[in-house]
Tab-separated table of C-alpha atoms and ligand atoms in Angstrom:
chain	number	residue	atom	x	y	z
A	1	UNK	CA	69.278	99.742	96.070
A	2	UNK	CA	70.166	102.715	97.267
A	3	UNK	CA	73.745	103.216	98.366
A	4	UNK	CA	76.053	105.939	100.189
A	5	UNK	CA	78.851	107.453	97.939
A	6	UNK	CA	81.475	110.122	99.058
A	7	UNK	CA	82.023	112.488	95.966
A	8	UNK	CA	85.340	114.440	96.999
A	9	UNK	CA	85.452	117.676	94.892
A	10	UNK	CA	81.259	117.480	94.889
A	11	UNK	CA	81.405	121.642	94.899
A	12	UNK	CA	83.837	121.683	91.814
A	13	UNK	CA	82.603	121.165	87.853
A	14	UNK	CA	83.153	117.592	87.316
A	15	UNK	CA	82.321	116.742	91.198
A	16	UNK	CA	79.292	118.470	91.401
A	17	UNK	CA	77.513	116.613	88.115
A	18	UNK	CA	78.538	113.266	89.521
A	19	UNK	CA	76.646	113.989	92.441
A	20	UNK	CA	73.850	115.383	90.806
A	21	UNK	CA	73.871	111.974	89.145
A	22	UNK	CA	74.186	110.075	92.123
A	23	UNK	CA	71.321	111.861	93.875
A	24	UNK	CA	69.619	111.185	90.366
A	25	UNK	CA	69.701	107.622	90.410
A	26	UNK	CA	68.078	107.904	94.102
A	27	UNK	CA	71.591	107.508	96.280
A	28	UNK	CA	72.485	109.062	99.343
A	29	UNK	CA	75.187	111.698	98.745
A	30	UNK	CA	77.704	113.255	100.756
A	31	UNK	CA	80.269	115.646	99.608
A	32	UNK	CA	83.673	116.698	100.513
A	33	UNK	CA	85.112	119.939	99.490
A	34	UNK	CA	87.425	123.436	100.389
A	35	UNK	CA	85.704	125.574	98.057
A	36	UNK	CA	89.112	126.396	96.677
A	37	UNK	CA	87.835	126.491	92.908
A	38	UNK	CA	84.516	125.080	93.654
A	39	UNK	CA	81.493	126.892	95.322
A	40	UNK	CA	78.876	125.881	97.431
A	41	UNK	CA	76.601	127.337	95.121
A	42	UNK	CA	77.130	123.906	92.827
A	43	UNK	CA	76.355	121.595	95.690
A	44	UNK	CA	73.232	119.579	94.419
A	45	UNK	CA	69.967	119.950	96.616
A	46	UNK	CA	69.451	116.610	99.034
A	47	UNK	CA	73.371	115.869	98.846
A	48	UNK	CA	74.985	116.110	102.370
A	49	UNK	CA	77.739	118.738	102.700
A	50	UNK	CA	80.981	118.597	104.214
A	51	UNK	CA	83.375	121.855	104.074
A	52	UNK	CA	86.734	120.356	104.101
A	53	UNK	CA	90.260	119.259	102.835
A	54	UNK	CA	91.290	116.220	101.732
A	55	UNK	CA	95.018	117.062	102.962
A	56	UNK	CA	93.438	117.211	106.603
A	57	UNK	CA	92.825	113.668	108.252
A	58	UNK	CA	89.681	115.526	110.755
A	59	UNK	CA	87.842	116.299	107.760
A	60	UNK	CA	87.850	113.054	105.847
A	61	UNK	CA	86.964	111.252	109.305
A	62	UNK	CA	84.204	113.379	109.364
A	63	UNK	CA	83.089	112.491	105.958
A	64	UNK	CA	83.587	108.825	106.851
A	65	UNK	CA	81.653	108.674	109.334
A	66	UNK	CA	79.258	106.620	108.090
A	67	UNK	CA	79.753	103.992	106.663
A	68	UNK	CA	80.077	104.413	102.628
A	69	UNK	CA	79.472	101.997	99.714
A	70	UNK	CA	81.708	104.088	97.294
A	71	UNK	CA	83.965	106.847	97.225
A	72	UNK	CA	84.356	109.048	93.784
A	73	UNK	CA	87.692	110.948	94.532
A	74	UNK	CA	87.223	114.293	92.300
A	75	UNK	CA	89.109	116.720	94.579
A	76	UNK	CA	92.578	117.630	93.545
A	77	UNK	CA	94.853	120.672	92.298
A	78	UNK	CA	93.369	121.007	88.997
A	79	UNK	CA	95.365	123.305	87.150
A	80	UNK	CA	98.983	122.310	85.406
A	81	UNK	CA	99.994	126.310	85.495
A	82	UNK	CA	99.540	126.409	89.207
A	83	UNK	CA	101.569	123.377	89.940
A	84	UNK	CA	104.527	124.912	88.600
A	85	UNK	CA	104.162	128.218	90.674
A	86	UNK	CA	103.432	125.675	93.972
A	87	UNK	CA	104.618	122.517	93.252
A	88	UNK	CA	104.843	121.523	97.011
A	89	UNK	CA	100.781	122.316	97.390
A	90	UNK	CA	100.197	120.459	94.144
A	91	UNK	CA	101.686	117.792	95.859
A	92	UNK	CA	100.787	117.689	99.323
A	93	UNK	CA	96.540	118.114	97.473
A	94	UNK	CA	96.816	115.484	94.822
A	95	UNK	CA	99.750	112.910	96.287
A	96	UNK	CA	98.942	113.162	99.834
A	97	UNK	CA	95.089	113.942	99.802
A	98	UNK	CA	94.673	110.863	97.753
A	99	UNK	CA	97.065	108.938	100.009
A	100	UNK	CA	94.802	109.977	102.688
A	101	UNK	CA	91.578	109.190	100.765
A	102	UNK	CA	93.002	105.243	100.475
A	103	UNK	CA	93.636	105.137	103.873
A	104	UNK	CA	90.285	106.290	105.190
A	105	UNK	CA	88.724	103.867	102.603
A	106	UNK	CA	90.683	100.820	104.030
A	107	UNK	CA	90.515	102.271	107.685
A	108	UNK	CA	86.460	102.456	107.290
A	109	UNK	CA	86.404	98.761	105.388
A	110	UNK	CA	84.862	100.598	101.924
A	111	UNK	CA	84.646	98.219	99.099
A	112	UNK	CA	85.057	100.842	95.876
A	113	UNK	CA	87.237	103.951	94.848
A	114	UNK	CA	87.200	105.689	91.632
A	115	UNK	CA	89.257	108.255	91.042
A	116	UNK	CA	90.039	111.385	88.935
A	117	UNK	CA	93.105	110.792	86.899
A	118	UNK	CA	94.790	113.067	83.762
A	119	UNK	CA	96.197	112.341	80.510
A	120	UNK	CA	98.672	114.911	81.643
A	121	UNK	CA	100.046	111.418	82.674
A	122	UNK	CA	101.084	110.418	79.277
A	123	UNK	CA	103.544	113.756	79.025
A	124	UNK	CA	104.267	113.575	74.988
A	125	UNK	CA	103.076	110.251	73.835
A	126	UNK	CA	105.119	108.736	70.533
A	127	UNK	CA	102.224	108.171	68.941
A	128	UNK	CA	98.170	109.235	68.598
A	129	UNK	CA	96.063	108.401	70.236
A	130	UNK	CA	97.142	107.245	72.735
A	131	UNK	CA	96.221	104.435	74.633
A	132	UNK	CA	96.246	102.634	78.132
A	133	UNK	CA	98.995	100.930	77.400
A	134	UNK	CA	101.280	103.489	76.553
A	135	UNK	CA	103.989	104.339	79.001
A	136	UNK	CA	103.364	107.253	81.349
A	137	UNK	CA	106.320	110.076	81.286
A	138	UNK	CA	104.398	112.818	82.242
A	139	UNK	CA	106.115	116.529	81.529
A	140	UNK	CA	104.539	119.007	83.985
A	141	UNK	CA	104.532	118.839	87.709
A	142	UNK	CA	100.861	118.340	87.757
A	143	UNK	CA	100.478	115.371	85.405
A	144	UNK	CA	103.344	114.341	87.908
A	145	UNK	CA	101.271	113.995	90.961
A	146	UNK	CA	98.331	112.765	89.347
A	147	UNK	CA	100.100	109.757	87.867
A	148	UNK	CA	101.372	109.038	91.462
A	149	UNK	CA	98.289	109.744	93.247
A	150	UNK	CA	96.634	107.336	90.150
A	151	UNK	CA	99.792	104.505	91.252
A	152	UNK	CA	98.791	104.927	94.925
A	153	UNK	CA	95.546	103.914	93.905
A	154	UNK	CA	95.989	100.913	92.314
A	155	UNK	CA	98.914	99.586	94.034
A	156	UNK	CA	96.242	100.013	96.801
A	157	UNK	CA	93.594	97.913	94.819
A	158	UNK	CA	96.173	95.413	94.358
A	159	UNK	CA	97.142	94.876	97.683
A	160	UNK	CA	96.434	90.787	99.370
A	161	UNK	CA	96.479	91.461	102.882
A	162	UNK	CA	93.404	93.607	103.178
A	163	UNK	CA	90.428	91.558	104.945
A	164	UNK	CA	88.404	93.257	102.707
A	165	UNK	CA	89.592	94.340	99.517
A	166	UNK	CA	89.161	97.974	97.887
A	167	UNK	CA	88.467	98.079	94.421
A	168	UNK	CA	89.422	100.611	92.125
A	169	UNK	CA	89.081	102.440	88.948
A	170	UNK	CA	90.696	105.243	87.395
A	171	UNK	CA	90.134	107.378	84.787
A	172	UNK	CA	92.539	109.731	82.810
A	173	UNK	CA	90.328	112.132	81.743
A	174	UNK	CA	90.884	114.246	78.803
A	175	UNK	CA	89.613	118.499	78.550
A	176	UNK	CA	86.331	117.919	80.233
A	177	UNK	CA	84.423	120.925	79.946
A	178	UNK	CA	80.275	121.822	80.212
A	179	UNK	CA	78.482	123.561	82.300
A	180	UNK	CA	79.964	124.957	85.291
A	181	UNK	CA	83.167	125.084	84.436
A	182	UNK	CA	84.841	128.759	85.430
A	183	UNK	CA	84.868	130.846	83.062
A	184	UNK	CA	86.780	133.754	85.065
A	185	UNK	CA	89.437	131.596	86.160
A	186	UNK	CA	92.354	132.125	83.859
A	187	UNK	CA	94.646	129.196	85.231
A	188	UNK	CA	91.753	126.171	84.467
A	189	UNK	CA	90.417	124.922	81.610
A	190	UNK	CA	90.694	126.366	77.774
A	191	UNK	CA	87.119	126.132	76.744
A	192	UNK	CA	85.683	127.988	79.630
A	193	UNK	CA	88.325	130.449	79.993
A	194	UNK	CA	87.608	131.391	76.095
A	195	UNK	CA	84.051	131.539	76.410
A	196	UNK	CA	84.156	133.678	79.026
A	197	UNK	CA	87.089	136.340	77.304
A	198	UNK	CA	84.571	136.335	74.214
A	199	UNK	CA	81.354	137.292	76.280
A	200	UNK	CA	83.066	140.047	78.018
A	201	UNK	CA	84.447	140.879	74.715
A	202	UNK	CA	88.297	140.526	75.641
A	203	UNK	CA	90.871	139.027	73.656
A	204	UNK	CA	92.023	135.687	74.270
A	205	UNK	CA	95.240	134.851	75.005
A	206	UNK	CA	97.200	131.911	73.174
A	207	UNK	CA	100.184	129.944	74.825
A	208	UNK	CA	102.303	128.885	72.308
A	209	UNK	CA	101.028	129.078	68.383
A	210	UNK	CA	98.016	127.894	69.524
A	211	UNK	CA	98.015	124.818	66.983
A	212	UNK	CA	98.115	122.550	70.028
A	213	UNK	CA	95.536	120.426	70.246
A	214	UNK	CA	93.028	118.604	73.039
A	215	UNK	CA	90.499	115.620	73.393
A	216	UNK	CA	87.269	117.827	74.609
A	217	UNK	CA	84.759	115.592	76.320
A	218	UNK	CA	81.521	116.553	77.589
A	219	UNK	CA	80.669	116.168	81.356
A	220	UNK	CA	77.620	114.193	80.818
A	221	UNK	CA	80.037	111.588	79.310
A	222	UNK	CA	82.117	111.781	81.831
A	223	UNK	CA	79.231	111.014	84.299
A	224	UNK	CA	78.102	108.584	82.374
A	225	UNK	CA	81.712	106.884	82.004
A	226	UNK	CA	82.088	106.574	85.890
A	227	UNK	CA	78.589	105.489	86.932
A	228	UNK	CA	78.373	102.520	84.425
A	229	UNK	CA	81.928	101.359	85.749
A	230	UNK	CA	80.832	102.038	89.295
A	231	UNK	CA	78.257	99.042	89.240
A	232	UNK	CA	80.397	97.010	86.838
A	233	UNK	CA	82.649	94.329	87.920
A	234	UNK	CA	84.692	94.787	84.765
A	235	UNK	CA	85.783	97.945	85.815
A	236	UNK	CA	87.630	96.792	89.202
A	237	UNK	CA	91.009	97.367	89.145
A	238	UNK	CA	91.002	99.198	85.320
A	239	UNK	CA	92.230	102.295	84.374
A	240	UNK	CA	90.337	104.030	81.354
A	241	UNK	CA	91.119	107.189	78.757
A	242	UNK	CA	88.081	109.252	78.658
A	243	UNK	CA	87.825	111.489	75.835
A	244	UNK	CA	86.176	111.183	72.197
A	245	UNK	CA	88.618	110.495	69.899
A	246	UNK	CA	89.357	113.604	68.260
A	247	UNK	CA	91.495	116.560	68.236
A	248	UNK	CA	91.011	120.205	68.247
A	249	UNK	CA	93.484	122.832	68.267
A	250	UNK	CA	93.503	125.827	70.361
A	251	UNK	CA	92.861	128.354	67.295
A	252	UNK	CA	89.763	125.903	66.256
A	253	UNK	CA	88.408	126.330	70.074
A	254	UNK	CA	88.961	130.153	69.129
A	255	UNK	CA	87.096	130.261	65.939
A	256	UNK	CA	84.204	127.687	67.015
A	257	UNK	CA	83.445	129.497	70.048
A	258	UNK	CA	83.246	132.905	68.697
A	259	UNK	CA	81.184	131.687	65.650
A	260	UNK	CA	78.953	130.190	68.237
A	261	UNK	CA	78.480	133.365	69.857
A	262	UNK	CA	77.580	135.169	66.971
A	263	UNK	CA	81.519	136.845	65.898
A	264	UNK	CA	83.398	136.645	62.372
A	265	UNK	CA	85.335	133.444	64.267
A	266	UNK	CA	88.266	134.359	61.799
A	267	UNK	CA	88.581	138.091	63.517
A	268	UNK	CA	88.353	137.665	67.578
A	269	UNK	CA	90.849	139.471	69.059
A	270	UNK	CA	93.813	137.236	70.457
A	271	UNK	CA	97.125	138.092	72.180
A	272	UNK	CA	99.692	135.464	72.020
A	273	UNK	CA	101.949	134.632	74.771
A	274	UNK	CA	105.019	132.373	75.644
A	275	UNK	CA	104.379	128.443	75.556
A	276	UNK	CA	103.846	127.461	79.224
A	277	UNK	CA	105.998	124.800	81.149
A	278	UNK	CA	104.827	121.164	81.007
A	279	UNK	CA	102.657	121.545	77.921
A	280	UNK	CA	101.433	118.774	75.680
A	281	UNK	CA	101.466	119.628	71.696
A	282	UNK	CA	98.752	117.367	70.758
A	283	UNK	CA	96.448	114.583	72.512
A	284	UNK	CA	93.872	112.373	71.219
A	285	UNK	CA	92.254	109.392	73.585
A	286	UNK	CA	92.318	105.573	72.250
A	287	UNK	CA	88.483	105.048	73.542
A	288	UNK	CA	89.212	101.083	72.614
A	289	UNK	CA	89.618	100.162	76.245
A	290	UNK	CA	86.551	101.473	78.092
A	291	UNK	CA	84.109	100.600	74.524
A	292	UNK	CA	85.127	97.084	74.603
A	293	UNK	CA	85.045	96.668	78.563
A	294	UNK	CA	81.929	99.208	79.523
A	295	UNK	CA	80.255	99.531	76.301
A	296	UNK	CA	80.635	103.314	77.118
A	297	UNK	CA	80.308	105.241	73.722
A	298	UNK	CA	80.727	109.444	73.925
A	299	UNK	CA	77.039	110.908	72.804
A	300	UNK	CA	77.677	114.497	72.551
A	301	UNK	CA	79.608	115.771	69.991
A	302	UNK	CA	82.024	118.541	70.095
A	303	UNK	CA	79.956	121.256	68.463
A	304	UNK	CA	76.596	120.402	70.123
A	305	UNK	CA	78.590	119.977	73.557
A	306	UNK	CA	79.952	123.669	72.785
A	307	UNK	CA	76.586	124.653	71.771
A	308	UNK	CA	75.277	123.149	74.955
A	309	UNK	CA	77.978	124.978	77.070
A	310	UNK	CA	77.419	128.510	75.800
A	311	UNK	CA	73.840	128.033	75.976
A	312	UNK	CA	73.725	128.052	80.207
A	313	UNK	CA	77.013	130.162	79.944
A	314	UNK	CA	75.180	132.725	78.168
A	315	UNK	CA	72.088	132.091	81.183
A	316	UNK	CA	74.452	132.917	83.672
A	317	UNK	CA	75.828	135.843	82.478
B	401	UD1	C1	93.591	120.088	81.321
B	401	UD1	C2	93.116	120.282	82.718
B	401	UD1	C3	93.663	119.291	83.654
B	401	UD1	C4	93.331	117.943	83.157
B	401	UD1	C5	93.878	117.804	81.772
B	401	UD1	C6	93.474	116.476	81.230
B	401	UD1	C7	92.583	122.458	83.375
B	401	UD1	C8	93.137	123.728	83.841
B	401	UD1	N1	93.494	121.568	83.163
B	401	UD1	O1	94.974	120.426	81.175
B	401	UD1	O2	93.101	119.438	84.950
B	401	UD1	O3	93.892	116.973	83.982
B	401	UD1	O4	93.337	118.794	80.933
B	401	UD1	O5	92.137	116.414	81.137
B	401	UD1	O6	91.401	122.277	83.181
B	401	UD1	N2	95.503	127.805	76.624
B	401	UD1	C9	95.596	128.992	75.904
B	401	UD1	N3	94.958	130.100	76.420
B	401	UD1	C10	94.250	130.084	77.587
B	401	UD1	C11	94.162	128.874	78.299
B	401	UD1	C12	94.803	127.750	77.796
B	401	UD1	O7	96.238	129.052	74.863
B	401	UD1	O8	93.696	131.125	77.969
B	401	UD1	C13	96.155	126.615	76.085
B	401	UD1	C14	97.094	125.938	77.058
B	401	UD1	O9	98.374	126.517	77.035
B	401	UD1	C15	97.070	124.510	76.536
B	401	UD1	C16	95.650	124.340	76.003
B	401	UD1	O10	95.147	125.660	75.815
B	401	UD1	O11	97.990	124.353	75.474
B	401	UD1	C17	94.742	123.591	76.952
B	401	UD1	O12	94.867	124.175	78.226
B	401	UD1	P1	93.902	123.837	79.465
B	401	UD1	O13	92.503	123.749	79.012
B	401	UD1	O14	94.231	124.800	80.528
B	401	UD1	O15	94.246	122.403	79.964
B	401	UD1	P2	95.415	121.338	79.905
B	401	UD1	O16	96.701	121.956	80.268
B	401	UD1	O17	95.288	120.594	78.640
């Protein structure tokens, strides 16, 4: 049956493959978004569009207009650098936009929410990996608001004095990365960001000694993660890690992606740099939670999601 879904953040990497998706699976899309990292140029053929902030009650009531079966709440602040040079905006996007993004939902009666949480929750976990039920201290500003903007949203879910009630997922997603994602924008996103140095044949730069590590998990997962909880009851009221399971350090991200692109990966050029505020040494996802709930298994590795992500990286350049 085909059903009407509000994907906030549809013009942005991750936001603009779950609508793709959506429209996919035959749904009617409409999308939400201030072109502040996204672009237009990623919003899907057939999906509705909608120019706008979530920090800006006019736009979301023109997005609600009609009424919605789901809403997939992408948009945010993205990048943990930039909340530390404006923590107030990093707030007032990812706090109060998704505060705002609850209250439409109950306002307009809409039964479902999923939304775009961070490990950057965890902060520095005591052990690897880490799972759901580990306590959330997170260490940068950013992994701040998402954890509250995540709280909002469940303590919304929770509530027993809604006629109807909203229910709600969350996911704390680990380095996404894929196609799309910028690869001239130095404040988001490792794998991107190194891609893009080696095909304009810079050096990279390294925070730190650059043997921290990240989960990478590719967007098609991700997609695939949120639509099958989307439709499952299971899901209602859950909040999953979405990553693969494994680790790999900055340096390895180095070597595999300049090996990939045809370089001695031992010799690429990199300038290291000062360890930046709020940053996590090492982070591996516990997958136990959404395998045993959603049957949701990753299916691309790490070297053929790489592989996959240079390939239309090196199409668009
Ligand atoms: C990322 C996401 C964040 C998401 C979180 C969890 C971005 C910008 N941030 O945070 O939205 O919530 O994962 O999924 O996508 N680094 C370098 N050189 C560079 C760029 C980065 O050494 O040129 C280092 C960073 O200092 C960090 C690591 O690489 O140690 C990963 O950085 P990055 O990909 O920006 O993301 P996270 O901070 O992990």
């Amino acid at each position: 049956m085909t059903k009407r879904v509000l994907v906030t953040g549809g013009a942005g990497f991750i936001g603009s493959h779950m609508a793709q998706r959506l429209l996919a699976l035959g749904h009617d899309v409409v999308i939400l978004d201030n072109e502040s990292t996204g672009s237009v140029d990623n919003v899907p053929a057939g999906a509705a569009y909608i120019k706008g902030d979530v920090r800006e009650p006019a736009d979301l009531a023109r997005a609600f207009a009609q009424p919605l079966d789901a809403v997939f709440h992408i948009a945010g602040q993205a990048s943990t650098v930039r909340s530390f040079d404006d923590p107030l905006a990093d707030l007032a996007i990812n706090v109060g936009g998704t505060v705002n993004v609850t209250q439409h939902c109950l306002a307009h009666g809409v039964p479902r929410l999923l939304f775009a949480s961070s490990m950057t929750a965890y902060g520095h976990p005591a052990g690897l990996p880490v799972d759901e039920e580990t306590a959330c201290v997170p260490v940068s500003y950013y992994g701040i608001t998402k954890y509250a903007a995540e709280r909002y949203v469940h303590a919304t879910g929770a509530r027993t004095d809604l006629a109807r009630p909203l229910h709600v997922t969350s996911f704390r997603m680990f380095n996404v990365y894929g196609p799309r994602q910028r690869l001239d924008n130095p404040y988001q996103g490792v794998m991107g960001i190194f891609i893009g140095n080696v095909l304009r044949e810079e050096p990279v730069n390294i925070f730190g000694d650059g043997e921290q590590s990240r989960d990478f998990v590719y967007i098609d997962d991700v997609v695939n993660a949120w639509v099958t909880a989307w439709q499952s009851p299971a899901a209602h009221g859950q909040v999953f890690n979405l990553g693969i399971g494994q680790g790999h350090s900055v340096h390895a991200v180095v070597q595999t992606v300049a090996a990939a692109l045809g370089h001695d990966p031992a010799a690429w050029p990199r300038r290291y740099g000062p360890e930046r505020p709020g940053d996590q040494r090492h982070m591996t996802a516990d997958i136990g939670h959404i395998r045993r709930t959603l049957g949701w298994e990753p299916q691309v590795s790490f070297a053929e999601g790489v592989a996959r992500t240079i390939a239309w990286a090196r199409s668009t350049n």
